[in-house]
CSV table of C-alpha atoms in Angstrom, one decimal:
chain,number,residue,atom,x,y,z
A,1,MET,CA,3.1,-67.8,-51.4
A,2,LYS,CA,0.5,-65.1,-49.6
A,3,ARG,CA,3.1,-62.5,-50.4
A,4,ASN,CA,2.9,-63.4,-53.6
A,5,ILE,CA,-0.7,-63.3,-54.2
A,6,VAL,CA,-1.0,-59.5,-52.5
A,7,ILE,CA,1.9,-58.6,-54.6
A,8,ALA,CA,0.5,-60.0,-58.1
A,9,ALA,CA,-3.2,-58.7,-57.3
A,10,VAL,CA,-2.2,-54.9,-56.3
A,11,THR,CA,0.2,-55.3,-59.4
A,12,ALA,CA,-3.0,-56.0,-61.7
A,13,ALA,CA,-5.3,-53.5,-60.5
A,14,ALA,CA,-2.7,-50.6,-61.0
A,15,LEU,CA,-1.9,-52.1,-64.6
A,16,ILE,CA,-6.1,-52.4,-65.0
A,17,GLY,CA,-6.3,-48.6,-64.0
A,18,GLY,CA,-3.8,-47.2,-66.1
A,19,GLY,CA,-2.3,-46.2,-62.2
A,20,THR,CA,0.0,-46.6,-59.5
A,21,ALA,CA,-1.3,-48.8,-56.1
A,22,THR,CA,0.9,-48.9,-53.2
A,23,ALA,CA,-0.2,-51.3,-50.4
A,24,LEU,CA,1.1,-52.9,-47.3
A,25,ALA,CA,1.6,-56.9,-47.8
A,26,THR,CA,1.2,-58.3,-44.6
A,27,THR,CA,1.7,-62.1,-44.6
A,28,GLY,CA,1.7,-65.1,-42.3
A,29,ASP,CA,5.3,-64.0,-40.7
A,30,ASP,CA,3.4,-61.4,-38.9
A,31,GLN,CA,2.0,-63.4,-36.7
A,32,GLY,CA,5.4,-64.9,-35.2
A,33,PRO,CA,5.2,-61.4,-32.3
A,34,ALA,CA,1.4,-62.2,-31.8
A,35,ARG,CA,1.9,-66.1,-31.4
A,36,GLN,CA,4.9,-65.4,-29.2
A,37,ALA,CA,3.2,-62.8,-27.0
A,38,ALA,CA,0.5,-65.4,-26.7
A,39,ASN,CA,3.5,-68.3,-25.6
A,40,THR,CA,4.2,-66.0,-23.5
A,41,LYS,CA,0.9,-65.2,-21.4
A,42,LEU,CA,0.4,-68.9,-21.5
A,43,SER,CA,3.8,-69.3,-19.9
A,44,ASP,CA,2.7,-66.6,-17.1
A,45,ASP,CA,-0.4,-68.2,-16.6
A,46,GLY,CA,1.0,-71.6,-15.9
A,47,ASN,CA,3.5,-70.1,-13.5
A,48,ARG,CA,1.5,-68.6,-11.2
A,49,ASP,CA,-0.5,-71.3,-11.4
A,50,ASP,CA,2.3,-73.2,-10.3
A,51,GLN,CA,3.2,-70.5,-7.3
A,52,ASP,CA,-0.3,-70.4,-6.1
A,53,ASP,CA,-0.1,-74.3,-5.4
A,54,ARG,CA,2.9,-73.6,-3.6
A,55,ASP,CA,1.5,-71.1,-1.5
A,56,ASP,CA,-1.6,-73.1,-0.5
A,57,ASP,CA,1.2,-75.7,0.0
A,58,ALA,CA,3.3,-73.7,2.7
A,59,ALA,CA,-0.3,-72.3,3.8
A,60,LYS,CA,-1.5,-76.2,5.2
A,61,VAL,CA,2.1,-76.7,6.7
A,62,SER,CA,2.8,-73.8,8.2
A,63,SER,CA,-1.8,-74.3,9.5
A,64,SER,CA,-0.4,-77.9,10.8
A,65,ASP,CA,1.2,-78.2,14.6
A,66,VAL,CA,1.1,-81.7,14.4
A,67,THR,CA,3.4,-83.9,12.4
A,68,ALA,CA,2.1,-86.8,10.5
A,69,PRO,CA,3.2,-89.3,12.3
A,70,GLU,CA,1.8,-87.8,15.1
A,71,ALA,CA,-1.2,-88.2,12.9
A,72,ILE,CA,-0.8,-91.4,12.4
A,73,ALA,CA,-0.4,-92.5,15.8
A,74,SER,CA,-4.1,-90.6,16.3
A,75,ALA,CA,-5.7,-92.5,14.0
A,76,LEU,CA,-4.7,-95.8,15.0
A,77,LYS,CA,-5.5,-95.0,18.3
A,78,HIS,CA,-9.2,-94.2,16.8
A,79,THR,CA,-9.2,-97.1,14.7
A,80,SER,CA,-6.8,-100.2,14.7
A,81,GLY,CA,-5.1,-101.8,11.4
A,82,THR,CA,-2.3,-100.8,9.0
A,83,VAL,CA,-1.9,-97.2,8.3
A,84,VAL,CA,-1.3,-97.2,4.1
A,85,SER,CA,-1.4,-93.7,3.7
A,86,ALA,CA,-1.4,-90.0,5.4
A,87,GLU,CA,-1.9,-86.4,3.5
A,88,LEU,CA,-2.0,-83.0,5.0
A,89,ASP,CA,-5.3,-82.0,2.8
A,90,ASP,CA,-8.2,-79.7,2.4
A,91,GLU,CA,-11.5,-81.7,3.8
A,92,ASP,CA,-14.2,-82.7,2.0
A,93,ASP,CA,-16.2,-79.1,0.4
A,94,SER,CA,-14.6,-76.9,2.3
A,95,ASP,CA,-10.9,-74.9,2.5
A,96,LYS,CA,-10.3,-76.4,6.1
A,97,VAL,CA,-6.8,-78.1,6.5
A,98,VAL,CA,-6.8,-82.0,7.8
A,99,TRP,CA,-4.4,-84.6,8.1
A,100,LYS,CA,-6.7,-87.8,6.0
A,101,VAL,CA,-5.3,-90.8,7.3
A,102,ASP,CA,-6.2,-94.2,5.3
A,103,VAL,CA,-6.5,-97.1,7.4
A,104,LEU,CA,-7.0,-100.8,6.0
A,105,SER,CA,-8.3,-103.1,9.2
A,106,GLY,CA,-8.1,-106.6,9.7
A,107,ASP,CA,-11.4,-107.4,8.4
A,108,ASN,CA,-10.2,-106.0,5.2
A,109,THR,CA,-12.1,-102.5,5.9
A,110,TRP,CA,-10.6,-99.4,4.5
A,111,HIS,CA,-11.2,-96.3,6.9
A,112,SER,CA,-10.5,-92.6,5.9
A,113,VAL,CA,-9.5,-91.0,9.5
A,114,SER,CA,-9.3,-86.9,9.9
A,115,VAL,CA,-7.1,-85.7,12.0
A,116,ASP,CA,-7.1,-82.1,13.7
A,117,PRO,CA,-3.7,-80.7,12.4
A,118,SER,CA,-3.5,-78.4,15.5
A,119,SER,CA,-4.6,-80.6,18.2
A,120,GLY,CA,-4.4,-84.5,16.9
A,121,LYS,CA,-7.6,-85.1,17.9
A,122,VAL,CA,-9.8,-87.3,15.6
A,123,LEU,CA,-12.7,-85.6,13.7
A,124,GLY,CA,-14.3,-88.5,12.1
A,125,SER,CA,-14.1,-91.7,10.3
A,126,GLN,CA,-15.8,-93.2,7.5
A,127,THR,CA,-15.4,-96.4,5.7
A,128,ASP,CA,-14.0,-97.1,2.1
A,129,ASP,CA,-14.2,-98.9,-1.0
A,130,GLU,CA,-11.2,-99.6,-2.4
A,131,ASP,CA,-10.7,-102.5,-4.7
A,132,ASP,CA,-6.4,-102.5,-4.3
A,133,THR,CA,-6.6,-104.5,-0.7
A,134,ALA,CA,-4.6,-107.7,-1.8
A,135,GLN,CA,-2.3,-105.8,-4.0
A,136,VAL,CA,-1.5,-103.6,-0.5
A,137,ARG,CA,-1.5,-107.0,1.5
A,138,ALA,CA,1.0,-108.5,-1.1
A,139,ALA,CA,3.0,-105.6,-0.9
A,140,LEU,CA,3.2,-104.9,3.1
A,141,LYS,CA,4.4,-108.7,3.4
A,142,GLY,CA,7.1,-109.0,5.1
A,143,SER,CA,7.4,-105.2,5.6
A,144,SER,CA,9.2,-103.8,9.1
A,145,VAL,CA,8.8,-100.7,8.6
A,146,THR,CA,5.2,-99.2,8.7
A,147,ALA,CA,4.2,-95.1,7.6
A,148,GLU,CA,4.7,-94.1,11.2
A,149,GLU,CA,8.5,-95.0,10.5
A,150,ALA,CA,8.4,-93.9,7.0
A,151,ALA,CA,6.9,-90.8,7.8
A,152,LYS,CA,9.7,-90.2,11.0
A,153,ALA,CA,12.7,-91.6,8.2
A,154,ALA,CA,11.8,-88.4,5.7
A,155,ALA,CA,11.0,-85.7,8.4
A,156,GLY,CA,14.9,-85.6,8.6
A,157,LYS,CA,14.8,-84.4,4.8
A,158,GLY,CA,12.0,-82.2,5.7
A,159,VAL,CA,8.3,-81.4,6.9
A,160,VAL,CA,6.3,-84.1,5.8
A,161,THR,CA,3.1,-83.6,4.4
A,162,SER,CA,2.3,-86.8,3.1
A,163,VAL,CA,3.5,-90.5,3.0
A,164,GLY,CA,2.1,-93.4,1.4
A,165,LEU,CA,2.7,-97.0,-0.4
A,166,ASP,CA,3.9,-97.1,-3.9
A,167,GLU,CA,2.7,-100.8,-3.9
A,168,ASP,CA,3.1,-101.0,-8.4
A,169,GLY,CA,6.2,-101.7,-10.4
A,170,LYS,CA,8.7,-103.7,-9.0
A,171,ASP,CA,10.2,-101.1,-6.5
A,172,LYS,CA,7.7,-101.4,-3.7
A,173,SER,CA,8.1,-98.7,-1.3
A,174,TRP,CA,6.8,-95.7,1.0
A,175,GLU,CA,6.4,-92.4,-0.8
A,176,ALA,CA,6.6,-89.6,1.2
A,177,GLU,CA,6.5,-85.6,0.2
A,178,THR,CA,8.7,-83.0,1.9
A,179,ARG,CA,9.0,-79.3,2.4
A,180,THR,CA,11.8,-77.5,3.5
A,181,SER,CA,11.5,-74.0,5.4
A,182,GLY,CA,12.5,-72.3,1.7
A,183,GLY,CA,9.6,-74.4,0.7
A,184,ALA,CA,10.8,-76.2,-2.2
A,185,GLU,CA,9.0,-79.7,-2.1
A,186,GLN,CA,10.7,-83.6,-3.0
A,187,ASP,CA,9.8,-86.6,-2.8
A,188,TRP,CA,11.2,-89.5,-1.3
A,189,LYS,CA,11.4,-93.5,-1.1
A,190,ILE,CA,11.5,-95.4,1.7
A,191,ASP,CA,12.8,-98.9,2.0
A,192,LEU,CA,10.1,-101.2,3.0
A,193,THR,CA,12.2,-103.2,5.5
A,194,SER,CA,15.6,-101.0,5.6
A,195,GLY,CA,13.5,-97.7,5.9
A,196,LYS,CA,16.5,-96.0,4.1
A,197,VAL,CA,15.6,-93.1,2.3
A,198,THR,CA,16.4,-91.9,-1.3
A,199,ALA,CA,15.3,-89.4,-3.3
A,200,ASP,CA,12.5,-90.7,-5.6
A,201,ARG,CA,14.7,-90.2,-8.9
A,202,SER,CA,11.2,-90.4,-11.5
A,203,ASP,CA,9.7,-87.3,-10.1
A,204,ALA,CA,13.1,-85.8,-11.0
A,205,GLN,CA,12.5,-86.8,-14.6
A,206,ASP,CA,8.8,-86.3,-14.6
A,207,ASP,CA,9.5,-82.9,-13.4
A,208,ASP,CA,12.5,-82.5,-16.6
A,209,ALA,CA,10.1,-83.7,-18.9
A,210,ASP,CA,7.3,-81.0,-17.8
A,211,ASP,CA,9.8,-78.5,-17.5
A,212,ALA,CA,10.6,-79.5,-21.3
A,213,ASP,CA,7.3,-79.4,-22.4
A,214,ASP,CA,6.3,-76.2,-21.4
A,215,GLN,CA,9.5,-74.7,-23.3
A,216,ASP,CA,8.4,-76.4,-26.3
């Protein structure tokens, strides 16, 4: 449509002026290469961000001599209760990496315990407000596998960087994230009663969906 309009305008100008005229007609189709270049740049930026995230995670793992089960055991010595999650993560407002262990005490108070990833020493603890206490208690009722045992089970798949309770949905379980020596990440589900470790299929499906979105 734009091409016809431009040609018609040039033809009219030539007839009115009684002479000839040449023009370079540009159409919306010319935007294709530019759009493709922009999409390629966005894709490259996304890939670069993903690589930066992987590098950051690798740095966290390499900076930790204390395993997830050891961090959990250290936190429980400091604060008795039930460990609901443990994660190797940046400390608040700093680049320092620590193990953050969430402990639910007998009086239903939540404690966030920070554990040094090099020595296993408890660096501090603070109480948190959580609104899913009853849900967590219900999910763990009848469970025979602790967070520490779940982390040990998942350690056979790689270095455990996090373990936590998935209390949502029908199939409640422990979830763990591991990293191999080659840098590959994988999520796992650990059965609350048997301790059986299986790949988290829902996570794989989410990754496939993300890849499809990136290609679009």
